[in-house]
């Protein structure tokens, strides 16, 4: 259960990080 929650949290953070990188790439 804890592992699944950690993976979900990490996946959410990774998604936000990828979106931020994508926005920076478009900005540049």
mmCIF file with all atom_site columns, N, CA and C in Angstrom:
data_model
loop_
_atom_site.group_PDB
_atom_site.id
_atom_site.type_symbol
_atom_site.label_atom_id
_atom_site.label_alt_id
_atom_site.label_comp_id
_atom_site.label_asym_id
_atom_site.label_entity_id
_atom_site.label_seq_id
_atom_site.pdbx_PDB_ins_code
_atom_site.Cartn_x
_atom_site.Cartn_y
_atom_site.Cartn_z
_atom_site.occupancy
_atom_site.B_iso_or_equiv
_atom_site.pdbx_formal_charge
_atom_site.auth_seq_id
_atom_site.auth_comp_id
_atom_site.auth_asym_id
_atom_site.auth_atom_id
_atom_site.pdbx_PDB_model_num
ATOM 1  N N  . UNK A 1 1  ? 0.848  -1.201 0.000   1.00 0.00 ? 1  UNK A N  1
ATOM 2  C CA . UNK A 1 1  ? 0.000  0.000  0.000   1.00 0.00 ? 1  UNK A CA 1
ATOM 3  C C  . UNK A 1 1  ? 0.881  1.248  0.000   1.00 0.00 ? 1  UNK A C  1
ATOM 4  N N  . UNK A 1 2  ? 1.853  1.269  0.872   1.00 0.00 ? 2  UNK A N  1
ATOM 5  C CA . UNK A 1 2  ? 2.732  2.438  0.947   1.00 0.00 ? 2  UNK A CA 1
ATOM 6  C C  . UNK A 1 2  ? 3.512  2.609  -0.358  1.00 0.00 ? 2  UNK A C  1
ATOM 7  N N  . UNK A 1 3  ? 3.971  1.482  -0.910  1.00 0.00 ? 3  UNK A N  1
ATOM 8  C CA . UNK A 1 3  ? 4.728  1.547  -2.163  1.00 0.00 ? 3  UNK A CA 1
ATOM 9  C C  . UNK A 1 3  ? 3.863  2.121  -3.283  1.00 0.00 ? 3  UNK A C  1
ATOM 10 N N  . UNK A 1 4  ? 2.609  1.666  -3.355  1.00 0.00 ? 4  UNK A N  1
ATOM 11 C CA . UNK A 1 4  ? 1.703  2.163  -4.405  1.00 0.00 ? 4  UNK A CA 1
ATOM 12 C C  . UNK A 1 4  ? 1.497  3.668  -4.244  1.00 0.00 ? 4  UNK A C  1
ATOM 13 N N  . UNK A 1 5  ? 1.330  4.120  -3.001  1.00 0.00 ? 5  UNK A N  1
ATOM 14 C CA . UNK A 1 5  ? 1.136  5.553  -2.762  1.00 0.00 ? 5  UNK A CA 1
ATOM 15 C C  . UNK A 1 5  ? 2.382  6.326  -3.163  1.00 0.00 ? 5  UNK A C  1
ATOM 16 N N  . UNK A 1 6  ? 3.553  5.776  -2.850  1.00 0.00 ? 6  UNK A N  1
ATOM 17 C CA . UNK A 1 6  ? 4.808  6.457  -3.195  1.00 0.00 ? 6  UNK A CA 1
ATOM 18 C C  . UNK A 1 6  ? 4.959  6.557  -4.709  1.00 0.00 ? 6  UNK A C  1
ATOM 19 N N  . UNK A 1 7  ? 4.650  5.439  -5.393  1.00 0.00 ? 7  UNK A N  1
ATOM 20 C CA . UNK A 1 7  ? 4.754  5.438  -6.855  1.00 0.00 ? 7  UNK A CA 1
ATOM 21 C C  . UNK A 1 7  ? 3.779  6.456  -7.449  1.00 0.00 ? 7  UNK A C  1
ATOM 22 N N  . UNK A 1 8  ? 2.555  6.507  -6.905  1.00 0.00 ? 8  UNK A N  1
ATOM 23 C CA . UNK A 1 8  ? 1.561  7.457  -7.411  1.00 0.00 ? 8  UNK A CA 1
ATOM 24 C C  . UNK A 1 8  ? 2.021  8.885  -7.179  1.00 0.00 ? 8  UNK A C  1
ATOM 25 N N  . UNK A 1 9  ? 2.605  9.141  -5.992  1.00 0.00 ? 9  UNK A N  1
ATOM 26 C CA . UNK A 1 9  ? 3.085  10.493 -5.679  1.00 0.00 ? 9  UNK A CA 1
ATOM 27 C C  . UNK A 1 9  ? 4.243  10.861 -6.598  1.00 0.00 ? 9  UNK A C  1
ATOM 28 N N  . UNK A 1 10 ? 5.158  9.907  -6.773  1.00 0.00 ? 10 UNK A N  1
ATOM 29 C CA . UNK A 1 10 ? 6.307  10.168 -7.639  1.00 0.00 ? 10 UNK A CA 1
ATOM 30 C C  . UNK A 1 10 ? 5.843  10.392 -9.081  1.00 0.00 ? 10 UNK A C  1
ATOM 31 N N  . UNK A 1 11 ? 4.842  9.607  -9.508  1.00 0.00 ? 11 UNK A N  1
ATOM 32 C CA . UNK A 1 11 ? 4.325  9.765  -10.866 1.00 0.00 ? 11 UNK A CA 1
ATOM 33 C C  . UNK A 1 11 ? 3.692  11.141 -11.048 1.00 0.00 ? 11 UNK A C  1
ATOM 34 N N  . UNK A 1 12 ? 2.974  11.607 -10.018 1.00 0.00 ? 12 UNK A N  1
ATOM 35 C CA . UNK A 1 12 ? 2.341  12.925 -10.099 1.00 0.00 ? 12 UNK A CA 1
ATOM 36 C C  . UNK A 1 12 ? 3.412  14.007 -10.180 1.00 0.00 ? 12 UNK A C  1
ATOM 37 N N  . UNK A 1 13 ? 4.426  13.895 -9.334  1.00 0.00 ? 13 UNK A N  1
ATOM 38 C CA . UNK A 1 13 ? 5.507  14.887 -9.348  1.00 0.00 ? 13 UNK A CA 1
ATOM 39 C C  . UNK A 1 13 ? 6.223  14.848 -10.697 1.00 0.00 ? 13 UNK A C  1
ATOM 40 N N  . UNK A 1 14 ? 6.447  13.636 -11.212 1.00 0.00 ? 14 UNK A N  1
ATOM 41 C CA . UNK A 1 14 ? 7.121  13.502 -12.506 1.00 0.00 ? 14 UNK A CA 1
ATOM 42 C C  . UNK A 1 14 ? 6.293  14.151 -13.611 1.00 0.00 ? 14 UNK A C  1
ATOM 43 N N  . UNK A 1 15 ? 4.969  13.985 -13.549 1.00 0.00 ? 15 UNK A N  1
ATOM 44 C CA . UNK A 1 15 ? 4.100  14.582 -14.564 1.00 0.00 ? 15 UNK A CA 1
ATOM 45 C C  . UNK A 1 15 ? 4.201  16.095 -14.520 1.00 0.00 ? 15 UNK A C  1
ATOM 46 N N  . UNK A 1 16 ? 4.192  16.659 -13.305 1.00 0.00 ? 16 UNK A N  1
ATOM 47 C CA . UNK A 1 16 ? 4.291  18.117 -13.163 1.00 0.00 ? 16 UNK A CA 1
ATOM 48 C C  . UNK A 1 16 ? 5.651  18.587 -13.666 1.00 0.00 ? 16 UNK A C  1
ATOM 49 N N  . UNK A 1 17 ? 6.704  17.819 -13.348 1.00 0.00 ? 17 UNK A N  1
ATOM 50 C CA . UNK A 1 17 ? 8.047  18.205 -13.779 1.00 0.00 ? 17 UNK A CA 1
ATOM 51 C C  . UNK A 1 17 ? 8.138  18.179 -15.306 1.00 0.00 ? 17 UNK A C  1
ATOM 52 N N  . UNK A 1 18 ? 7.581  17.147 -15.929 1.00 0.00 ? 18 UNK A N  1
ATOM 53 C CA . UNK A 1 18 ? 7.608  17.056 -17.387 1.00 0.00 ? 18 UNK A CA 1
ATOM 54 C C  . UNK A 1 18 ? 6.841  18.212 -18.010 1.00 0.00 ? 18 UNK A C  1
ATOM 55 N N  . UNK A 1 19 ? 5.696  18.570 -17.423 1.00 0.00 ? 19 UNK A N  1
ATOM 56 C CA . UNK A 1 19 ? 4.894  19.679 -17.939 1.00 0.00 ? 19 UNK A CA 1
ATOM 57 C C  . UNK A 1 19 ? 5.676  20.981 -17.829 1.00 0.00 ? 19 UNK A C  1
ATOM 58 N N  . UNK A 1 20 ? 6.379  21.165 -16.712 1.00 0.00 ? 20 UNK A N  1
ATOM 59 C CA . UNK A 1 20 ? 7.173  22.385 -16.513 1.00 0.00 ? 20 UNK A CA 1
ATOM 60 C C  . UNK A 1 20 ? 8.296  22.452 -17.538 1.00 0.00 ? 20 UNK A C  1
ATOM 61 N N  . UNK A 1 21 ? 8.971  21.321 -17.768 1.00 0.00 ? 21 UNK A N  1
ATOM 62 C CA . UNK A 1 21 ? 10.047 21.290 -18.761 1.00 0.00 ? 21 UNK A CA 1
ATOM 63 C C  . UNK A 1 21 ? 9.477  21.603 -20.141 1.00 0.00 ? 21 UNK A C  1
ATOM 64 N N  . UNK A 1 22 ? 8.295  21.069 -20.438 1.00 0.00 ? 22 UNK A N  1
ATOM 65 C CA . UNK A 1 22 ? 7.670  21.305 -21.745 1.00 0.00 ? 22 UNK A CA 1
ATOM 66 C C  . UNK A 1 22 ? 7.364  22.792 -21.910 1.00 0.00 ? 22 UNK A C  1
ATOM 67 N N  . UNK A 1 23 ? 6.864  23.439 -20.850 1.00 0.00 ? 23 UNK A N  1
ATOM 68 C CA . UNK A 1 23 ? 6.546  24.863 -20.925 1.00 0.00 ? 23 UNK A CA 1
ATOM 69 C C  . UNK A 1 23 ? 7.827  25.676 -21.113 1.00 0.00 ? 23 UNK A C  1
ATOM 70 N N  . UNK A 1 24 ? 8.897  25.303 -20.415 1.00 0.00 ? 24 UNK A N  1
ATOM 71 C CA . UNK A 1 24 ? 10.161 26.024 -20.558 1.00 0.00 ? 24 UNK A CA 1
ATOM 72 C C  . UNK A 1 24 ? 10.688 25.876 -21.977 1.00 0.00 ? 24 UNK A C  1
ATOM 73 N N  . UNK A 1 25 ? 10.535 24.673 -22.547 1.00 0.00 ? 25 UNK A N  1
ATOM 74 C CA . UNK A 1 25 ? 11.007 24.432 -23.907 1.00 0.00 ? 25 UNK A CA 1
ATOM 75 C C  . UNK A 1 25 ? 10.220 25.303 -24.889 1.00 0.00 ? 25 UNK A C  1
ATOM 76 N N  . UNK A 1 26 ? 8.909  25.398 -24.697 1.00 0.00 ? 26 UNK A N  1
ATOM 77 C CA . UNK A 1 26 ? 8.082  26.232 -25.567 1.00 0.00 ? 26 UNK A CA 1
ATOM 78 C C  . UNK A 1 26 ? 8.431  27.702 -25.367 1.00 0.00 ? 26 UNK A C  1
ATOM 79 N N  . UNK A 1 27 ? 8.740  28.070 -24.120 1.00 0.00 ? 27 UNK A N  1
ATOM 80 C CA . UNK A 1 27 ? 9.068  29.467 -23.828 1.00 0.00 ? 27 UNK A CA 1
ATOM 81 C C  . UNK A 1 27 ? 10.358 29.863 -24.543 1.00 0.00 ? 27 UNK A C  1
ATOM 82 N N  . UNK A 1 28 ? 11.342 28.953 -24.518 1.00 0.00 ? 28 UNK A N  1
ATOM 83 C CA . UNK A 1 28 ? 12.611 29.231 -25.183 1.00 0.00 ? 28 UNK A CA 1
ATOM 84 C C  . UNK A 1 28 ? 12.412 29.137 -26.697 1.00 0.00 ? 28 UNK A C  1
#
